[in-house]
PDB file of C-alpha atoms in Angstrom:
ATOM      1  CA  MET A   1       0.000   0.000   0.000  1.00 44.00           C
ATOM      2  CA  LYS A   2       2.774   2.435   0.896  1.00 48.00           C
ATOM      3  CA  LEU A   3       4.577   1.779  -2.405  1.00 48.00           C
ATOM      4  CA  ARG A   4       1.378   2.454  -4.327  1.00 55.00           C
ATOM      5  CA  VAL A   5       0.797   5.739  -2.518  1.00 51.00           C
ATOM      6  CA  VAL A   6       4.341   6.891  -3.285  1.00 55.00           C
ATOM      7  CA  LYS A   7       3.910   5.897  -6.928  1.00 67.00           C
ATOM      8  CA  ASN A   8       0.682   7.892  -7.155  1.00 73.00           C
ATOM      9  CA  ILE A   9       2.351  10.966  -5.687  1.00 75.00           C
ATOM     10  CA  LEU A  10       5.255  10.796  -8.128  1.00 83.00           C
ATOM     11  CA  GLU A  11       2.967  10.189 -11.119  1.00 90.00           C
ATOM     12  CA  ALA A  12       0.825  13.189 -10.208  1.00 91.00           C
ATOM     13  CA  ASN A  13       3.955  15.295  -9.735  1.00 94.00           C
ATOM     14  CA  ASP A  14       5.296  14.262 -13.136  1.00 94.00           C
ATOM     15  CA  ARG A  15       2.072  15.320 -14.864  1.00 95.00           C
ATOM     16  CA  ILE A  16       2.314  18.789 -13.360  1.00 97.00           C
ATOM     17  CA  ALA A  17       6.038  18.928 -14.150  1.00 97.00           C
ATOM     18  CA  LEU A  18       5.240  18.267 -17.799  1.00 97.00           C
ATOM     19  CA  SER A  19       2.801  21.172 -17.781  1.00 97.00           C
ATOM     20  CA  ASN A  20       5.458  23.406 -16.194  1.00 98.00           C
ATOM     21  CA  ARG A  21       7.959  22.350 -18.832  1.00 97.00           C
ATOM     22  CA  GLU A  22       5.563  23.255 -21.614  1.00 97.00           C
ATOM     23  CA  ARG A  23       5.192  26.727 -20.131  1.00 97.00           C
ATOM     24  CA  PHE A  24       8.952  27.124 -19.883  1.00 97.00           C
ATOM     25  CA  LYS A  25       9.432  25.907 -23.442  1.00 96.00           C
ATOM     26  CA  LYS A  26       6.779  28.247 -24.796  1.00 96.00           C
ATOM     27  CA  ALA A  27       8.434  31.179 -23.031  1.00 97.00           C
ATOM     28  CA  GLY A  28      11.914  30.133 -24.232  1.00 96.00           C
ATOM     29  CA  VAL A  29      13.243  29.839 -20.686  1.00 97.00           C
ATOM     30  CA  PHE A  30      16.042  27.437 -19.744  1.00 98.00           C
ATOM     31  CA  VAL A  31      15.453  26.095 -16.214  1.00 98.00           C
ATOM     32  CA  VAL A  32      18.100  24.890 -13.762  1.00 98.00           C
ATOM     33  CA  ASN A  33      17.164  23.060 -10.553  1.00 98.00           C
ATOM     34  CA  ILE A  34      19.985  23.514  -8.018  1.00 98.00           C
ATOM     35  CA  MET A  35      20.126  21.004  -5.159  1.00 98.00           C
ATOM     36  CA  SER A  36      22.384  20.509  -2.155  1.00 98.00           C
ATOM     37  CA  ALA A  37      22.516  19.959   1.578  1.00 97.00           C
ATOM     38  CA  PRO A  38      21.924  22.989   3.815  1.00 96.00           C
ATOM     39  CA  GLY A  39      24.866  25.385   3.903  1.00 96.00           C
ATOM     40  CA  ALA A  40      26.664  24.052   0.827  1.00 98.00           C
ATOM     41  CA  GLY A  41      26.559  27.469  -0.834  1.00 98.00           C
ATOM     42  CA  LYS A  42      23.656  27.435  -3.300  1.00 98.00           C
ATOM     43  CA  THR A  43      22.812  31.105  -2.818  1.00 98.00           C
ATOM     44  CA  SER A  44      26.471  32.135  -3.041  1.00 98.00           C
ATOM     45  CA  LEU A  45      26.817  30.172  -6.267  1.00 98.00           C
ATOM     46  CA  LEU A  46      23.735  31.889  -7.678  1.00 98.00           C
ATOM     47  CA  GLU A  47      25.073  35.320  -6.728  1.00 98.00           C
ATOM     48  CA  LYS A  48      28.336  34.673  -8.586  1.00 98.00           C
ATOM     49  CA  THR A  49      26.635  32.996 -11.541  1.00 98.00           C
ATOM     50  CA  ILE A  50      23.948  35.625 -12.072  1.00 98.00           C
ATOM     51  CA  SER A  51      26.493  38.436 -11.759  1.00 97.00           C
ATOM     52  CA  ARG A  52      28.439  36.893 -14.646  1.00 97.00           C
ATOM     53  CA  LEU A  53      25.280  36.467 -16.703  1.00 96.00           C
ATOM     54  CA  ASN A  54      24.378  40.138 -16.305  1.00 92.00           C
ATOM     55  CA  GLY A  55      24.120  41.684 -19.769  1.00 89.00           C
ATOM     56  CA  ARG A  56      24.169  38.239 -21.405  1.00 94.00           C
ATOM     57  CA  LEU A  57      20.998  36.531 -20.169  1.00 97.00           C
ATOM     58  CA  ARG A  58      17.948  37.789 -18.306  1.00 97.00           C
ATOM     59  CA  ALA A  59      17.745  35.653 -15.174  1.00 98.00           C
ATOM     60  CA  GLY A  60      15.143  34.946 -12.519  1.00 98.00           C
ATOM     61  CA  VAL A  61      15.053  32.790  -9.381  1.00 98.00           C
ATOM     62  CA  ILE A  62      12.535  30.699  -7.510  1.00 98.00           C
ATOM     63  CA  GLU A  63      13.865  30.395  -3.982  1.00 98.00           C
ATOM     64  CA  GLY A  64      12.826  27.409  -1.870  1.00 98.00           C
ATOM     65  CA  ASP A  65      13.146  27.291   1.905  1.00 96.00           C
ATOM     66  CA  ILE A  66      11.213  25.655   4.714  1.00 95.00           C
ATOM     67  CA  VAL A  67      10.812  29.086   6.303  1.00 96.00           C
ATOM     68  CA  GLY A  68      12.449  32.497   5.955  1.00 96.00           C
ATOM     69  CA  THR A  69      13.327  34.894   3.144  1.00 96.00           C
ATOM     70  CA  GLU A  70      17.006  35.677   3.767  1.00 97.00           C
ATOM     71  CA  ASP A  71      18.326  34.012   0.604  1.00 97.00           C
ATOM     72  CA  ALA A  72      15.650  35.596  -1.594  1.00 97.00           C
ATOM     73  CA  GLU A  73      16.523  39.022  -0.188  1.00 97.00           C
ATOM     74  CA  ARG A  74      20.194  38.473  -1.047  1.00 97.00           C
ATOM     75  CA  LEU A  75      19.332  37.586  -4.644  1.00 98.00           C
ATOM     76  CA  GLU A  76      16.890  40.471  -5.086  1.00 97.00           C
ATOM     77  CA  LYS A  77      19.844  42.836  -4.583  1.00 97.00           C
ATOM     78  CA  LEU A  78      21.092  41.665  -7.996  1.00 97.00           C
ATOM     79  CA  GLY A  79      18.128  43.433  -9.581  1.00 96.00           C
ATOM     80  CA  ILE A  80      16.426  40.275 -10.830  1.00 97.00           C
ATOM     81  CA  PRO A  81      12.905  38.903 -10.265  1.00 98.00           C
ATOM     82  CA  VAL A  82      12.824  36.508  -7.310  1.00 98.00           C
ATOM     83  CA  VAL A  83       9.878  34.512  -5.970  1.00 98.00           C
ATOM     84  CA  GLN A  84      10.014  32.899  -2.534  1.00 98.00           C
ATOM     85  CA  ILE A  85       8.401  29.545  -1.757  1.00 98.00           C
ATOM     86  CA  ASN A  86       8.222  28.508   1.898  1.00 97.00           C
ATOM     87  CA  THR A  87       7.355  24.834   2.150  1.00 95.00           C
ATOM     88  CA  GLN A  88       6.405  25.022   5.844  1.00 92.00           C
ATOM     89  CA  GLY A  89       8.090  21.724   6.642  1.00 89.00           C
ATOM     90  CA  ALA A  90       8.336  19.902   3.321  1.00 90.00           C
ATOM     91  CA  CYS A  91      11.913  18.862   2.545  1.00 93.00           C
ATOM     92  CA  HIS A  92      11.778  19.666  -1.193  1.00 95.00           C
ATOM     93  CA  LEU A  93      10.032  21.678  -3.881  1.00 97.00           C
ATOM     94  CA  ASP A  94       7.579  19.806  -6.073  1.00 96.00           C
ATOM     95  CA  ALA A  95       6.066  20.548  -9.460  1.00 97.00           C
ATOM     96  CA  ASN A  96       2.807  21.876  -8.010  1.00 96.00           C
ATOM     97  CA  MET A  97       4.643  24.409  -5.829  1.00 97.00           C
ATOM     98  CA  ILE A  98       6.557  25.647  -8.874  1.00 98.00           C
ATOM     99  CA  GLY A  99       3.447  25.803 -11.046  1.00 98.00           C
ATOM    100  CA  GLU A 100       1.607  27.895  -8.485  1.00 97.00           C
ATOM    101  CA  VAL A 101       4.187  30.726  -8.554  1.00 98.00           C
ATOM    102  CA  LEU A 102       4.896  30.961 -12.282  1.00 98.00           C
ATOM    103  CA  ASP A 103       2.354  33.739 -12.733  1.00 97.00           C
ATOM    104  CA  ASP A 104       4.370  35.769 -10.226  1.00 97.00           C
ATOM    105  CA  LEU A 105       7.361  35.800 -12.584  1.00 98.00           C
ATOM    106  CA  PRO A 106       7.781  37.757 -15.839  1.00 97.00           C
ATOM    107  CA  LEU A 107       8.354  34.427 -17.554  1.00 97.00           C
ATOM    108  CA  ASN A 108       8.248  35.761 -21.102  1.00 96.00           C
ATOM    109  CA  ASP A 109      10.965  38.284 -20.245  1.00 97.00           C
ATOM    110  CA  LEU A 110      13.360  35.686 -18.827  1.00 98.00           C
ATOM    111  CA  GLU A 111      15.967  33.588 -20.606  1.00 98.00           C
ATOM    112  CA  ILE A 112      17.177  31.477 -17.696  1.00 98.00           C
ATOM    113  CA  LEU A 113      15.419  30.534 -14.473  1.00 98.00           C
ATOM    114  CA  PHE A 114      17.195  29.096 -11.455  1.00 98.00           C
ATOM    115  CA  ILE A 115      15.269  27.069  -8.894  1.00 98.00           C
ATOM    116  CA  GLU A 116      17.108  26.934  -5.578  1.00 98.00           C
ATOM    117  CA  ASN A 117      15.691  23.848  -3.930  1.00 98.00           C
ATOM    118  CA  VAL A 118      15.338  23.201  -0.226  1.00 97.00           C
ATOM    119  CA  GLY A 119      18.581  22.065   1.401  1.00 96.00           C
ATOM    120  CA  ASN A 120      18.346  18.271   1.463  1.00 96.00           C
ATOM    121  CA  LEU A 121      20.365  15.453  -0.124  1.00 95.00           C
ATOM    122  CA  VAL A 122      17.451  13.048  -0.595  1.00 93.00           C
ATOM    123  CA  CYS A 123      13.994  14.330  -1.549  1.00 92.00           C
ATOM    124  CA  PRO A 124      14.771  17.034  -4.157  1.00 95.00           C
ATOM    125  CA  ALA A 125      16.328  14.458  -6.484  1.00 95.00           C
ATOM    126  CA  GLU A 126      13.104  12.433  -6.554  1.00 93.00           C
ATOM    127  CA  PHE A 127      10.823  15.225  -7.764  1.00 95.00           C
ATOM    128  CA  ASN A 128      10.910  16.609 -11.293  1.00 96.00           C
ATOM    129  CA  VAL A 129       9.615  20.183 -11.333  1.00 98.00           C
ATOM    130  CA  GLY A 130       9.815  20.787 -15.087  1.00 98.00           C
ATOM    131  CA  GLU A 131      13.480  21.777 -15.188  1.00 98.00           C
ATOM    132  CA  ASP A 132      15.845  21.251 -18.117  1.00 98.00           C
ATOM    133  CA  ILE A 133      18.717  20.112 -15.900  1.00 98.00           C
ATOM    134  CA  LYS A 134      19.412  19.315 -12.286  1.00 98.00           C
ATOM    135  CA  VAL A 135      22.691  20.529 -10.780  1.00 98.00           C
ATOM    136  CA  MET A 136      24.108  19.280  -7.496  1.00 98.00           C
ATOM    137  CA  LEU A 137      26.260  21.427  -5.242  1.00 98.00           C
ATOM    138  CA  LEU A 138      28.441  19.624  -2.695  1.00 98.00           C
ATOM    139  CA  SER A 139      30.597  21.412  -0.177  1.00 98.00           C
ATOM    140  CA  ILE A 140      33.816  19.478   0.375  1.00 98.00           C
ATOM    141  CA  THR A 141      33.355  20.154   4.097  1.00 98.00           C
ATOM    142  CA  GLU A 142      30.585  17.526   3.997  1.00 97.00           C
ATOM    143  CA  GLY A 143      33.112  14.730   3.479  1.00 97.00           C
ATOM    144  CA  ASP A 144      33.947  12.305   0.697  1.00 97.00           C
ATOM    145  CA  ASP A 145      31.338   9.648   1.485  1.00 97.00           C
ATOM    146  CA  LYS A 146      28.315  11.450   0.081  1.00 98.00           C
ATOM    147  CA  PRO A 147      28.174   9.752  -3.358  1.00 98.00           C
ATOM    148  CA  SER A 148      27.932   6.335  -1.701  1.00 96.00           C
ATOM    149  CA  LYS A 149      25.349   7.538   0.833  1.00 97.00           C
ATOM    150  CA  TYR A 150      23.141   9.612  -1.487  1.00 97.00           C
ATOM    151  CA  PRO A 151      23.579   8.115  -4.972  1.00 98.00           C
ATOM    152  CA  LEU A 152      20.257   9.233  -6.464  1.00 97.00           C
ATOM    153  CA  MET A 153      21.136  12.917  -6.398  1.00 97.00           C
ATOM    154  CA  PHE A 154      24.422  12.229  -8.196  1.00 98.00           C
ATOM    155  CA  LYS A 155      22.631   9.993 -10.699  1.00 98.00           C
ATOM    156  CA  GLU A 156      19.947  12.572 -11.517  1.00 97.00           C
ATOM    157  CA  SER A 157      22.270  15.564 -11.884  1.00 98.00           C
ATOM    158  CA  SER A 158      23.896  16.821 -15.068  1.00 98.00           C
ATOM    159  CA  ALA A 159      26.656  18.613 -13.165  1.00 98.00           C
ATOM    160  CA  LEU A 160      28.330  18.342  -9.776  1.00 98.00           C
ATOM    161  CA  ILE A 161      29.846  21.490  -8.331  1.00 98.00           C
ATOM    162  CA  LEU A 162      32.376  20.888  -5.558  1.00 98.00           C
ATOM    163  CA  ASN A 163      32.277  24.091  -3.563  1.00 98.00           C
ATOM    164  CA  LYS A 164      34.626  25.537  -0.912  1.00 98.00           C
ATOM    165  CA  ILE A 165      37.590  24.005  -2.702  1.00 98.00           C
ATOM    166  CA  ASP A 166      39.791  26.681  -1.090  1.00 98.00           C
ATOM    167  CA  LEU A 167      39.380  24.818   2.218  1.00 98.00           C
ATOM    168  CA  ALA A 168      40.898  21.578   0.886  1.00 97.00           C
ATOM    169  CA  PRO A 169      44.328  22.090   2.561  1.00 97.00           C
ATOM    170  CA  TYR A 170      42.615  22.279   5.951  1.00 97.00           C
ATOM    171  CA  LEU A 171      40.316  19.268   5.610  1.00 97.00           C
ATOM    172  CA  ASP A 172      40.723  15.526   5.795  1.00 96.00           C
ATOM    173  CA  VAL A 173      38.755  14.950   2.602  1.00 97.00           C
ATOM    174  CA  ASN A 174      39.648  12.953  -0.509  1.00 98.00           C
ATOM    175  CA  ILE A 175      38.406  15.006  -3.450  1.00 98.00           C
ATOM    176  CA  GLU A 176      39.500  12.397  -5.987  1.00 98.00           C
ATOM    177  CA  ARG A 177      37.384   9.816  -4.189  1.00 98.00           C
ATOM    178  CA  ILE A 178      34.348  12.107  -4.523  1.00 98.00           C
ATOM    179  CA  LYS A 179      34.980  12.464  -8.242  1.00 98.00           C
ATOM    180  CA  GLN A 180      35.604   8.782  -8.885  1.00 98.00           C
ATOM    181  CA  ASP A 181      32.599   7.609  -6.867  1.00 98.00           C
ATOM    182  CA  SER A 182      30.390  10.220  -8.529  1.00 98.00           C
ATOM    183  CA  LEU A 183      31.447   9.162 -12.018  1.00 98.00           C
ATOM    184  CA  ARG A 184      30.847   5.507 -11.178  1.00 98.00           C
ATOM    185  CA  ILE A 185      27.259   6.438 -10.370  1.00 98.00           C
ATOM    186  CA  ASN A 186      26.886   8.783 -13.344  1.00 98.00           C
ATOM    187  CA  PRO A 187      29.606   8.573 -16.030  1.00 98.00           C
ATOM    188  CA  GLN A 188      28.101  11.580 -17.859  1.00 97.00           C
ATOM    189  CA  LEU A 189      28.377  13.867 -14.837  1.00 98.00           C
ATOM    190  CA  LYS A 190      30.269  17.112 -15.439  1.00 98.00           C
ATOM    191  CA  ILE A 191      32.336  18.058 -12.370  1.00 98.00           C
ATOM    192  CA  PHE A 192      33.548  21.537 -11.422  1.00 98.00           C
ATOM    193  CA  GLU A 193      35.844  22.518  -8.556  1.00 98.00           C
ATOM    194  CA  VAL A 194      34.678  25.889  -7.297  1.00 98.00           C
ATOM    195  CA  SER A 195      35.299  28.378  -4.535  1.00 98.00           C
ATOM    196  CA  CYS A 196      32.527  30.954  -4.375  1.00 97.00           C
ATOM    197  CA  LYS A 197      34.483  32.879  -1.748  1.00 96.00           C
ATOM    198  CA  LYS A 198      37.653  33.046  -3.852  1.00 97.00           C
ATOM    199  CA  GLU A 199      35.689  33.073  -7.153  1.00 95.00           C
ATOM    200  CA  LYS A 200      37.667  30.117  -8.426  1.00 97.00           C
ATOM    201  CA  GLY A 201      36.138  27.937 -11.137  1.00 98.00           C
ATOM    202  CA  ILE A 202      33.021  30.080 -11.581  1.00 98.00           C
ATOM    203  CA  ASP A 203      33.857  31.078 -15.163  1.00 98.00           C
ATOM    204  CA  ASP A 204      34.242  27.437 -16.260  1.00 98.00           C
ATOM    205  CA  TRP A 205      30.896  26.549 -14.693  1.00 98.00           C
ATOM    206  CA  VAL A 206      29.138  29.500 -16.344  1.00 98.00           C
ATOM    207  CA  SER A 207      30.663  28.716 -19.742  1.00 98.00           C
ATOM    208  CA  TRP A 208      29.407  25.137 -19.502  1.00 98.00           C
ATOM    209  CA  LEU A 209      25.972  26.329 -18.407  1.00 98.00           C
ATOM    210  CA  LEU A 210      25.687  28.658 -21.403  1.00 97.00           C
ATOM    211  CA  HIS A 211      26.755  25.871 -23.756  1.00 97.00           C
ATOM    212  CA  VAL A 212      24.181  23.452 -22.345  1.00 98.00           C
ATOM    213  CA  ARG A 213      21.456  26.101 -22.541  1.00 97.00           C
ATOM    214  CA  ASP A 214      22.223  26.801 -26.186  1.00 95.00           C
ATOM    215  CA  THR A 215      22.230  23.089 -26.974  1.00 95.00           C
ATOM    216  CA  VAL A 216      18.916  22.416 -25.219  1.00 93.00           C
ATOM    217  CA  LEU A 217      17.158  25.366 -26.836  1.00 87.00           C
ATOM    218  CA  LYS A 218      18.369  24.368 -30.297  1.00 84.00           C
ATOM    219  CA  LEU A 219      16.945  20.892 -29.816  1.00 82.00           C
ATOM    220  CA  SER A 220      13.594  22.102 -28.455  1.00 73.00           C
TER     221      SER A 220
END
């Protein structure tokens, strides 16, 4: 019975996600679902990424948190449209939550939309929200065992961003193990070593993102 209930929930979510995707496609918006554990640096990554896209692509953000608006307020300072979703306890965003706020965005004026998911290494990977790609952010301070403990998120993501790489000399963490284990789970995974604080690796990530966007839009 429990398995059937879960299946029904995911099937219903996927139907709404398909509707969201059609809206995004019609508007010509490329959508990136960014996932990570709490504190990995999703908002910092978005600040650096959107700053580099300024003048190149018109960006917007859907910000997901259980409660609070601090991250949304940070991103609004970049002069972009931001919509906050507070899940009030749910550990992820789902397609229905996204669909309900799309009218609050100037969708037809955007070229790229970032969805900052709730900080969690499990649930966000299970729910399609209509995005073009999922991207996982992993802080190296979390340790090198995360691919083996949370394989679904690595499997579902198109890119893995290893953040806080500037702290590597001070940590007992095997970065090569993270990469190797991640690629065993998902051989197509693109991996970037990034420091948002030191602004290392951001340009490579943004260049890849632009390339993927162009490729997806040409095929759509």
